[in-house]
mmCIF file of C-alpha atoms and ligand atoms in Angstrom:
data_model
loop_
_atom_site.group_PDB
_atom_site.id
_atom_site.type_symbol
_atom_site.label_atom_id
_atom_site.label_comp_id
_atom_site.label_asym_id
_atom_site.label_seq_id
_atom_site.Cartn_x
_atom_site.Cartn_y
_atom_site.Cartn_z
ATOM 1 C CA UNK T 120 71.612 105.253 82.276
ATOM 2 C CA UNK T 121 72.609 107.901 83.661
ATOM 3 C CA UNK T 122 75.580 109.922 82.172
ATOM 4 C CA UNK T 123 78.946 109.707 83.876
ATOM 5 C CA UNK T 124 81.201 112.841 84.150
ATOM 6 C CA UNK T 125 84.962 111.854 84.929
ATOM 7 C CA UNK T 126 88.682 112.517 85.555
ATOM 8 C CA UNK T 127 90.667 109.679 83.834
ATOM 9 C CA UNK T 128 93.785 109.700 86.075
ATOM 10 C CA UNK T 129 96.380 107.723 83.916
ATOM 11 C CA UNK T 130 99.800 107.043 82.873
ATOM 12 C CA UNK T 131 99.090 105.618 78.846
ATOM 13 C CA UNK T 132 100.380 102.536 78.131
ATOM 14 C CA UNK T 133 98.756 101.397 74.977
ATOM 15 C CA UNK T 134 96.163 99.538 77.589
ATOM 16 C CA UNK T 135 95.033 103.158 78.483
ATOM 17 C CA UNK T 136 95.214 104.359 75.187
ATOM 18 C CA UNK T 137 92.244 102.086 74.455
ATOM 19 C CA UNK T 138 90.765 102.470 78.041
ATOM 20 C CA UNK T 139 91.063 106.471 77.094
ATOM 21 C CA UNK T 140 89.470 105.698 73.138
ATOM 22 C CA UNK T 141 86.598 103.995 74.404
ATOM 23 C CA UNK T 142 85.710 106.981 77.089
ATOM 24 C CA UNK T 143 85.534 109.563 74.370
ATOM 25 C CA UNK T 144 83.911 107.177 71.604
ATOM 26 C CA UNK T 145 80.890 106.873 73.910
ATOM 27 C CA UNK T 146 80.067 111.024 74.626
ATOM 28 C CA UNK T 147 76.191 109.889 75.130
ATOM 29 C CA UNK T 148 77.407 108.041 78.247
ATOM 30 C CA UNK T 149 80.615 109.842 79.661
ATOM 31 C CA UNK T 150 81.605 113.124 79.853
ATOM 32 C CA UNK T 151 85.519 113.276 80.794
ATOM 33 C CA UNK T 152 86.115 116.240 82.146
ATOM 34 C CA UNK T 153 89.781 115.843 82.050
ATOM 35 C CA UNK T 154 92.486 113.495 82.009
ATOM 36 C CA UNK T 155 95.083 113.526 84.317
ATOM 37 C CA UNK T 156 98.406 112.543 83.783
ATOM 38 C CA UNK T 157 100.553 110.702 86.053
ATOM 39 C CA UNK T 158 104.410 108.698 85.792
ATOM 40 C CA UNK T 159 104.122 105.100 86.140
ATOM 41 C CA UNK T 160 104.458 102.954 82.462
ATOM 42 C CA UNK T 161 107.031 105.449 81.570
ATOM 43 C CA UNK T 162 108.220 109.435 83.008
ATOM 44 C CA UNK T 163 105.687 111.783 83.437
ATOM 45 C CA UNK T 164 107.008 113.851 80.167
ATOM 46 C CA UNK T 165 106.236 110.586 78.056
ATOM 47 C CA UNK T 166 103.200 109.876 79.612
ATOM 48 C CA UNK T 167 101.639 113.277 79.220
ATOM 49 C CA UNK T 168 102.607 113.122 75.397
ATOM 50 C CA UNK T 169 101.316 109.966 74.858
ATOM 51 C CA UNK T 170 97.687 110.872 75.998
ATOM 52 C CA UNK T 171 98.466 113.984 73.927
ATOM 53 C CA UNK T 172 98.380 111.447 71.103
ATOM 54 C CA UNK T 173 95.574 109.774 72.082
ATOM 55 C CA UNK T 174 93.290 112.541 72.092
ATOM 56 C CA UNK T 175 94.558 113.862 68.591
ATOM 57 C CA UNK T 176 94.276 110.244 67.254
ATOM 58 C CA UNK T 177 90.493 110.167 69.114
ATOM 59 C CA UNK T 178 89.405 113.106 66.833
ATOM 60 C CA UNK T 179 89.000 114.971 70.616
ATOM 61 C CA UNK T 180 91.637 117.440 70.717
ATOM 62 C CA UNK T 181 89.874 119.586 73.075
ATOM 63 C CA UNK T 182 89.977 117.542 75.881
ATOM 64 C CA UNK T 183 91.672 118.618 78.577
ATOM 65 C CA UNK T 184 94.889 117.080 79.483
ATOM 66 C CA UNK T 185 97.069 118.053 82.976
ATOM 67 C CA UNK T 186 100.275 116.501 84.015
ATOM 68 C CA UNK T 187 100.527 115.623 87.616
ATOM 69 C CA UNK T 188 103.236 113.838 90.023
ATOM 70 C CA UNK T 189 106.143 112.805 88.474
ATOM 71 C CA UNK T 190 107.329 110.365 91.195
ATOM 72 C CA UNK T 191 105.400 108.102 93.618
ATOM 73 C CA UNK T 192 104.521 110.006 96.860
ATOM 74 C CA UNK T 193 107.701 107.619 99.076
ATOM 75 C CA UNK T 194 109.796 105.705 96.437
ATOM 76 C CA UNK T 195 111.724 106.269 93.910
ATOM 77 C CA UNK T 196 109.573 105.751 90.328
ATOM 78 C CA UNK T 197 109.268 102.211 88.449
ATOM 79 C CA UNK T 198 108.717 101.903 85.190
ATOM 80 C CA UNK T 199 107.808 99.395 82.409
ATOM 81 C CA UNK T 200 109.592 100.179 79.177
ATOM 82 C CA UNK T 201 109.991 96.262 78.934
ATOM 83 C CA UNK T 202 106.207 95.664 78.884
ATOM 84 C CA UNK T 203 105.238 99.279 76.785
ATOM 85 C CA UNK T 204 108.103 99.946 74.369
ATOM 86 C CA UNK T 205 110.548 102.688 75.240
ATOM 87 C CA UNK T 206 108.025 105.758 74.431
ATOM 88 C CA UNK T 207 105.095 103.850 76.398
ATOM 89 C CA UNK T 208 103.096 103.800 73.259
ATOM 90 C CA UNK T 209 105.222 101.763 70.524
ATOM 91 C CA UNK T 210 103.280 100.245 67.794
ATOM 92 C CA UNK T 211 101.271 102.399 65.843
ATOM 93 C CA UNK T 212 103.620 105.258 64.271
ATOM 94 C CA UNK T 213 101.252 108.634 65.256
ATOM 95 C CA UNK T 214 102.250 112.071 65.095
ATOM 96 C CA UNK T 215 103.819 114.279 67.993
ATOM 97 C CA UNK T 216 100.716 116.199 69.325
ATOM 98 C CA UNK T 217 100.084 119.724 68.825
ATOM 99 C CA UNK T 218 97.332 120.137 71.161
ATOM 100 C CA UNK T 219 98.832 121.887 74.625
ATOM 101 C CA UNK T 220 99.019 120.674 77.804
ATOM 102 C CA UNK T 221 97.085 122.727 80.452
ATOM 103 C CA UNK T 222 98.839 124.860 82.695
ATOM 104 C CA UNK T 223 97.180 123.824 85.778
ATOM 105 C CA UNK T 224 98.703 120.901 87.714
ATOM 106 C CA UNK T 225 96.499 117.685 87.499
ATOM 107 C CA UNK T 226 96.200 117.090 91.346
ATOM 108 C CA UNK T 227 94.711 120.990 91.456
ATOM 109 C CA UNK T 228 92.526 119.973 88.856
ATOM 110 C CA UNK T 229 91.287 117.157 90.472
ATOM 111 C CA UNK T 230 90.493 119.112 93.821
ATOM 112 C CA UNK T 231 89.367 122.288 91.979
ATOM 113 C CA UNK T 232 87.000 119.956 89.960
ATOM 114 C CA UNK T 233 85.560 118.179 92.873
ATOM 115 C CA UNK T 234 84.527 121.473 94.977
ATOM 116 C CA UNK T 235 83.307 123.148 92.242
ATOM 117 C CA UNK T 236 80.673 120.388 91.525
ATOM 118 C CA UNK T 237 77.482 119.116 93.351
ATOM 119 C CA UNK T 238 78.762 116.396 95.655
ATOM 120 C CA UNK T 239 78.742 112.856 94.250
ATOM 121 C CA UNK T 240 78.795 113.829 90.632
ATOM 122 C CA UNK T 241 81.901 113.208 89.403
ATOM 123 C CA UNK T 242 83.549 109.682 89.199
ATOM 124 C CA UNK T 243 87.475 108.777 88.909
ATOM 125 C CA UNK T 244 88.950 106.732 86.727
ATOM 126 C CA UNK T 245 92.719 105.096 87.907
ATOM 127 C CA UNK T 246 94.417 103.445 85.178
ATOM 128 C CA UNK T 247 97.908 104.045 86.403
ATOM 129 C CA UNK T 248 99.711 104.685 89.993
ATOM 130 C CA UNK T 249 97.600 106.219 92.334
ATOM 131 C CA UNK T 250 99.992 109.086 93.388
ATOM 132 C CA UNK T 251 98.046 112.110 91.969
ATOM 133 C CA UNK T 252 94.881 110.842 93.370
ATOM 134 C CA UNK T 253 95.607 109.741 96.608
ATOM 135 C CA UNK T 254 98.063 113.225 96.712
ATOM 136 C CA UNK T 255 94.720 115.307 96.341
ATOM 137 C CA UNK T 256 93.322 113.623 98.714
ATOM 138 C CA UNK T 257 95.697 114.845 101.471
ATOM 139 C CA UNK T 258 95.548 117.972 100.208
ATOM 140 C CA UNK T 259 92.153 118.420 100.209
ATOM 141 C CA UNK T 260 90.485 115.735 102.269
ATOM 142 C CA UNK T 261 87.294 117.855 102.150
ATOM 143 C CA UNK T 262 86.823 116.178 98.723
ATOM 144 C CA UNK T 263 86.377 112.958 99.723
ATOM 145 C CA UNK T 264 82.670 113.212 99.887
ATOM 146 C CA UNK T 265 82.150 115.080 97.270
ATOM 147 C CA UNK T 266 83.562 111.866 94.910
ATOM 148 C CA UNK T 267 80.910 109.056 93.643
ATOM 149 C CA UNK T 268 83.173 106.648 92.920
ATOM 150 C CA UNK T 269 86.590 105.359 92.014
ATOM 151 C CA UNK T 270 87.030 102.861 89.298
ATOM 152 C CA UNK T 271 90.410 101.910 89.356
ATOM 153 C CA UNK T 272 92.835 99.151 87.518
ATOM 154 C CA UNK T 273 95.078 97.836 90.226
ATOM 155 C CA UNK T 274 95.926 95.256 92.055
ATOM 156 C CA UNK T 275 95.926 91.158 91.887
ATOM 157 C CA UNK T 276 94.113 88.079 94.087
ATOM 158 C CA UNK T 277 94.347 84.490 92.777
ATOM 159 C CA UNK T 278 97.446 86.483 90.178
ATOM 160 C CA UNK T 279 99.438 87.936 92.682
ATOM 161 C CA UNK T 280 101.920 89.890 90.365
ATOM 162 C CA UNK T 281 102.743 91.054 87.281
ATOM 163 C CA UNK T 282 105.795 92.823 87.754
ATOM 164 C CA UNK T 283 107.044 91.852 91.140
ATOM 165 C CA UNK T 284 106.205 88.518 92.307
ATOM 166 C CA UNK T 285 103.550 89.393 94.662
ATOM 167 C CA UNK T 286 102.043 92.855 93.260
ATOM 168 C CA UNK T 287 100.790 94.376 90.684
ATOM 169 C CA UNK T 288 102.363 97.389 88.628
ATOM 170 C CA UNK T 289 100.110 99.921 89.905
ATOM 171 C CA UNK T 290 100.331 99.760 93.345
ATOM 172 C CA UNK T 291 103.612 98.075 93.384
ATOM 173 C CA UNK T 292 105.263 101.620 92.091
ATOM 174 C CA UNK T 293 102.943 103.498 94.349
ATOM 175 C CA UNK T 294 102.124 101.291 97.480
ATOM 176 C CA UNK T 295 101.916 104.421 99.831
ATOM 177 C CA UNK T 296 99.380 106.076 97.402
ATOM 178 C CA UNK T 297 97.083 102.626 97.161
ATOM 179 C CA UNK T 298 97.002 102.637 101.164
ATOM 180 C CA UNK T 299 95.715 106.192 101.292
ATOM 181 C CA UNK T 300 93.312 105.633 98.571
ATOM 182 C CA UNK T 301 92.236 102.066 100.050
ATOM 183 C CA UNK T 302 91.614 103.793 103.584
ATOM 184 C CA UNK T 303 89.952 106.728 102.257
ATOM 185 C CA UNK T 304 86.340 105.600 102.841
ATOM 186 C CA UNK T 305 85.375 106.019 99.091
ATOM 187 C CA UNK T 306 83.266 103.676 97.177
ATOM 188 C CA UNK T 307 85.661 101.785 95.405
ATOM 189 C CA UNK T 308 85.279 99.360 92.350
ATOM 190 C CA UNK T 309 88.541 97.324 91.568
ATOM 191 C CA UNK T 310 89.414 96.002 88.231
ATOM 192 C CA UNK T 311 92.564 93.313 89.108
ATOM 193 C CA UNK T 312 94.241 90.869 87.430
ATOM 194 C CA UNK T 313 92.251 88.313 88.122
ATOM 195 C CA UNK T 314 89.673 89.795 85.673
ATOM 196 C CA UNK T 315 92.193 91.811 83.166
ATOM 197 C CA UNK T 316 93.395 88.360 82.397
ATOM 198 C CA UNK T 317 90.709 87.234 80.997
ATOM 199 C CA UNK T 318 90.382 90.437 78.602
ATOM 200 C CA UNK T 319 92.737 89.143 75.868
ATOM 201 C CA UNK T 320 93.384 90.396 72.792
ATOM 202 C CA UNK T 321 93.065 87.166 70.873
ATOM 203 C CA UNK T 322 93.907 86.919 67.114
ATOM 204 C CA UNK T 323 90.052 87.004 66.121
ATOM 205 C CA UNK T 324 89.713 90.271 68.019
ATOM 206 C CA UNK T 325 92.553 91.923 67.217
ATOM 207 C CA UNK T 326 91.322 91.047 63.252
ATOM 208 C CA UNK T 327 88.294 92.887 64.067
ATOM 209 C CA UNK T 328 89.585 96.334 65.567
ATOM 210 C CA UNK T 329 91.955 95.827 62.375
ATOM 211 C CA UNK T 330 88.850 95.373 60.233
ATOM 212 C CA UNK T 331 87.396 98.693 61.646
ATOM 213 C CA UNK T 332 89.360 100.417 58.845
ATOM 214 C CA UNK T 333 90.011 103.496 60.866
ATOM 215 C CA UNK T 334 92.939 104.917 61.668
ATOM 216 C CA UNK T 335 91.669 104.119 65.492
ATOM 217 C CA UNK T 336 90.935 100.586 64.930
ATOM 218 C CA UNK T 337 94.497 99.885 63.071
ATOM 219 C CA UNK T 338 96.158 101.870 65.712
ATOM 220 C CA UNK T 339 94.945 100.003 68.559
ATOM 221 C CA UNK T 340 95.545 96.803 66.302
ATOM 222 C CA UNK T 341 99.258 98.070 66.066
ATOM 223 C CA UNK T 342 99.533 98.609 69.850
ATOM 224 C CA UNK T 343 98.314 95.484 71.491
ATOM 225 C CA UNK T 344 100.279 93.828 68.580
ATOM 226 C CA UNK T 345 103.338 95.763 70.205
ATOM 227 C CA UNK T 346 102.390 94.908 74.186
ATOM 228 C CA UNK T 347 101.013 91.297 73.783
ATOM 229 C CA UNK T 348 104.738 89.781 73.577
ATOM 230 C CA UNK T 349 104.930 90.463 77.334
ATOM 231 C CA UNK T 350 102.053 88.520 78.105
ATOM 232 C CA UNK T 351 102.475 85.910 75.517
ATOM 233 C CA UNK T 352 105.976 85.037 76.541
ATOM 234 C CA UNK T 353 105.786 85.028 80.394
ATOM 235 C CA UNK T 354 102.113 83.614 80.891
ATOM 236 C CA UNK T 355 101.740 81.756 77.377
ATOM 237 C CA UNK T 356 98.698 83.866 77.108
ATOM 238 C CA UNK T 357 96.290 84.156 73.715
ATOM 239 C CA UNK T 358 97.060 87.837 73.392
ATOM 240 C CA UNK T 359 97.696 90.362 75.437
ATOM 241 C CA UNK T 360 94.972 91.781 78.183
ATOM 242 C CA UNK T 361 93.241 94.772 77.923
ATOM 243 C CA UNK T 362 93.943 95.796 81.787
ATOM 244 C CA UNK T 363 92.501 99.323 81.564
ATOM 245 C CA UNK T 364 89.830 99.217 79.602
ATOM 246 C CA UNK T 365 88.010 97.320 81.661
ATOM 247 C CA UNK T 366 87.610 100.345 84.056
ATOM 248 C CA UNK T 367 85.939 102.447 81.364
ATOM 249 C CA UNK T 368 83.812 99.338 80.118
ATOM 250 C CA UNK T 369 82.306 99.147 83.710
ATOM 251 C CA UNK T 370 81.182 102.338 83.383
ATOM 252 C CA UNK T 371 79.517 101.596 80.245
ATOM 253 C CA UNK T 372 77.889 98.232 81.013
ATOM 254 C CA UNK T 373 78.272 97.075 85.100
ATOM 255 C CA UNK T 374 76.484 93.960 83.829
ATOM 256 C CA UNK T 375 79.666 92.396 81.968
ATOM 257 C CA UNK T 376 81.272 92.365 85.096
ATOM 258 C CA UNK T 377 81.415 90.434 88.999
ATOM 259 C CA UNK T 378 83.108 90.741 91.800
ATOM 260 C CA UNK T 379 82.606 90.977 95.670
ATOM 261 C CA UNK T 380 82.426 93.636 98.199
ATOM 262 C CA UNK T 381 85.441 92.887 100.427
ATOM 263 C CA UNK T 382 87.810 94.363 102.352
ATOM 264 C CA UNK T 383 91.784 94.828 101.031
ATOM 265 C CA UNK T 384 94.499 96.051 102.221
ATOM 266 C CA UNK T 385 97.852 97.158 100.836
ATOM 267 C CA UNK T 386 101.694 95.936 101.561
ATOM 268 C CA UNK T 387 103.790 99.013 102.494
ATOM 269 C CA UNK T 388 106.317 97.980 104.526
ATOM 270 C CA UNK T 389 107.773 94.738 103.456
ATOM 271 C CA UNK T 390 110.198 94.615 100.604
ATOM 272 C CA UNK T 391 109.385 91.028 100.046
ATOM 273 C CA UNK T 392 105.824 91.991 98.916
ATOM 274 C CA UNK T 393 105.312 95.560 98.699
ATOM 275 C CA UNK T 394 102.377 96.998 96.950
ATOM 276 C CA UNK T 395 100.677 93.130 97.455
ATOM 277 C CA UNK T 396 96.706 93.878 97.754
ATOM 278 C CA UNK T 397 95.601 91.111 100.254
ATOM 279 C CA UNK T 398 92.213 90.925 99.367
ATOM 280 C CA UNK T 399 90.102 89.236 101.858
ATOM 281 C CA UNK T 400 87.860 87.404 98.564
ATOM 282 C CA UNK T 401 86.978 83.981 101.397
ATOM 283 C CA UNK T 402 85.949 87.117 103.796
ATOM 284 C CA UNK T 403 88.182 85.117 106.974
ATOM 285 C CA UNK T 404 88.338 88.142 108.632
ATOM 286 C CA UNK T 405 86.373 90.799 110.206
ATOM 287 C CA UNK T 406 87.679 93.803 108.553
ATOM 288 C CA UNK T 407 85.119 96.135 107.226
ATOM 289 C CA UNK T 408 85.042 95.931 103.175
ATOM 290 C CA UNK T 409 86.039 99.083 101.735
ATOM 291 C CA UNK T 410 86.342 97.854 97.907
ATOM 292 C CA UNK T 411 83.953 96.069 95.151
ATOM 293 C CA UNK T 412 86.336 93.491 93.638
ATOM 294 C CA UNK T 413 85.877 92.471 90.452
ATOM 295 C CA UNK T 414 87.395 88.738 89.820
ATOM 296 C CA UNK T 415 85.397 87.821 86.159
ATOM 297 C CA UNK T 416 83.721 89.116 83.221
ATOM 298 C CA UNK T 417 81.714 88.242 79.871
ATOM 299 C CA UNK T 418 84.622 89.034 77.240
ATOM 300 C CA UNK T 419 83.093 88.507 74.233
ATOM 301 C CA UNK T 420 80.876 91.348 75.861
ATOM 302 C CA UNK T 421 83.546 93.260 76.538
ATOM 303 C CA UNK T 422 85.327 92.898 73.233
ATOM 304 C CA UNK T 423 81.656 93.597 71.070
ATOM 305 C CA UNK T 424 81.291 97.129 72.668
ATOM 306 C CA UNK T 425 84.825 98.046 72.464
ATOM 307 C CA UNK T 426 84.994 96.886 68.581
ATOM 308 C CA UNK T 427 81.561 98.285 68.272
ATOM 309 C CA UNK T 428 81.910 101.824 70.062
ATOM 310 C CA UNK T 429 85.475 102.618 68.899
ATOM 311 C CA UNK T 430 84.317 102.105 65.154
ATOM 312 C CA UNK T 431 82.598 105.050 66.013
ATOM 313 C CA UNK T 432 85.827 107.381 66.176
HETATM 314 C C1 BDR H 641 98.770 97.976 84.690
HETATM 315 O O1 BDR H 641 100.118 98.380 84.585
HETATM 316 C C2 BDR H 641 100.358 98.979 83.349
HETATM 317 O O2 BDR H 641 101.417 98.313 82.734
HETATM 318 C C3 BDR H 641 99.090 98.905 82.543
HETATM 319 O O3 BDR H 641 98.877 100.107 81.829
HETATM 320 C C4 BDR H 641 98.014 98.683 83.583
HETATM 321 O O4 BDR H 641 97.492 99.895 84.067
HETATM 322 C C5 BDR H 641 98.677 96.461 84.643
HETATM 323 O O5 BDR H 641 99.397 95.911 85.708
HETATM 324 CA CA1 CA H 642 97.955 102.048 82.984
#
């Protein structure tokens, strides 16, 4: 395989926390070149400490870290305290980092990062709003073809919503951002509901990141103890889903993973259902695709190489 060398754009949110763990457990296969921070779970200023923590608690306080847009590009910011805890990241008790933020803004990063390599070398990861990306990319819309891919962790088919009725978190606090991102003409791989669903922390697996020993494999024990409640008490689930870590999975083994290559589209304008991805999955229409969209996956798959690879931090 070939390795990957990434931006993790992301606004951790225990699910990124693990999403985040397993990228820098698996250094043979990724290289992230930086993560960038944006608001979305909870305000930028929590979200930029909390993958702070993440790092330090990875053993990888060198990576880079850059804190981006602190409100969606044309609304005022949602957040998710109810779903994350009010720091984002409650569960596991881990120390304020010490590691510095960079001084650089994340969306200069991004566009900095993207000249300055060979075009179609570096892939991005979303795991939270899309503002910082799809902010770059009007900025800098030279970029566009320099970018491989985008693996991202949004939207919802045969799920609809998580947070609103009709949309999921992610675009539903950006919308504006999705629909410049969705239009951009990137290759686009998206990780939904439909398949973060059926990534759930059940009691089995949540033993065996506990049995790990590690102070990684007891912290992310501790956090999707915290964040399964949500899940549990409005879907009856088994646990709660590991959203974000599929994207980072994908890039470790494509094979656990299907989907089709169809054409969405994102709400903006109606209140009713803003942020809704209508995903064209029975292909009734003839708009072009412009996204791979994932709808299942092998989860006992998915849970062996994230027990397996973050028993290596
Ligand atoms: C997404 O929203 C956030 O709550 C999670 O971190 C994930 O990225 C799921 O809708
Ligand atoms: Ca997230």
């Amino acid at each position: 395989m070939q390795k990957h060398r990434i931006i993790i754009d992301t606004d951790p949110g225990q699910d990124d926390a693990v999403a985040i763990l397993l990228a820098l457990a698996s250094p043979e296969d990724i290289d992230v070149l930086g993560l960038t921070i944006v608001a979305g779970n909870v305000p930028l200023l929590a979200t930029a400490k909390n993958a702070r923590m993440i790092c330090e608690l990875a053993g990888k306080p060198e990576t880079k870290v850059f804190a981006g847009c602190d409100r969606p590009i044309g609304r005022p910011l949602v957040t998710a305290e109810h779903v994350h805890g009010k720091t984002g990241l409650d569960g596991p008790d881990l120390p304020d980092p010490v590691m510095p933020l960079q001084e650089q803004h994340a969306v200069e990063f991004i566009i900095e990062t993207l000249r300055a390599e060979p075009a179609g070398s570096i892939t991005l990861c979303a795991l939270g709003p899309l503002t910082n990306i799809a902010t770059a990319i009007q900025k800098a819309p030279d970029i566009l073809s320099n970018i491989r891919e985008l693996v991202l962790m949004g939207g919802a088919y045969f799920e609809v919503g998580n947070i609103p009725p009709a949309a999921e978190f992610n675009i539903y606090v950006d919308p504006q951002a999705a629909d410049i991102v969705f239009k951009s003409g990137i290759p686009i791989v998206v990780m939904p509901l439909d398949v973060t669903h059926k990534a759930l922390v059940t009691k089995p697996r949540n033993d065996a990141f506990r049995a790990l020993g590690t102070k990684v494999g007891i912290a992310v024990a501790q956090m999707t103890d915290f964040f399964e409640r949500f899940d549990k008490a409005k879907y009856g689930s088994a646990g709660a889903p590991l959203h974000d870590p599929c994207v980072t999975a994908y890039l470790l083994k494509p094979e656990l993973f299907s989907g089709r290559l169809i054409n969405v589209e994102v709400e903006t304008s109606s209140e009713l259902t803003m942020g809704m991805t209508v995903a064209d999955w029975w292909r009734v229409t003839q708009r072009p695709p412009n996204a791979t969209f994932i709808g299942d996956l092998d989860a006992d798959g998915f849970f062996d190489l994230l027990t397996d690879r973050l028993g290596r931090l």
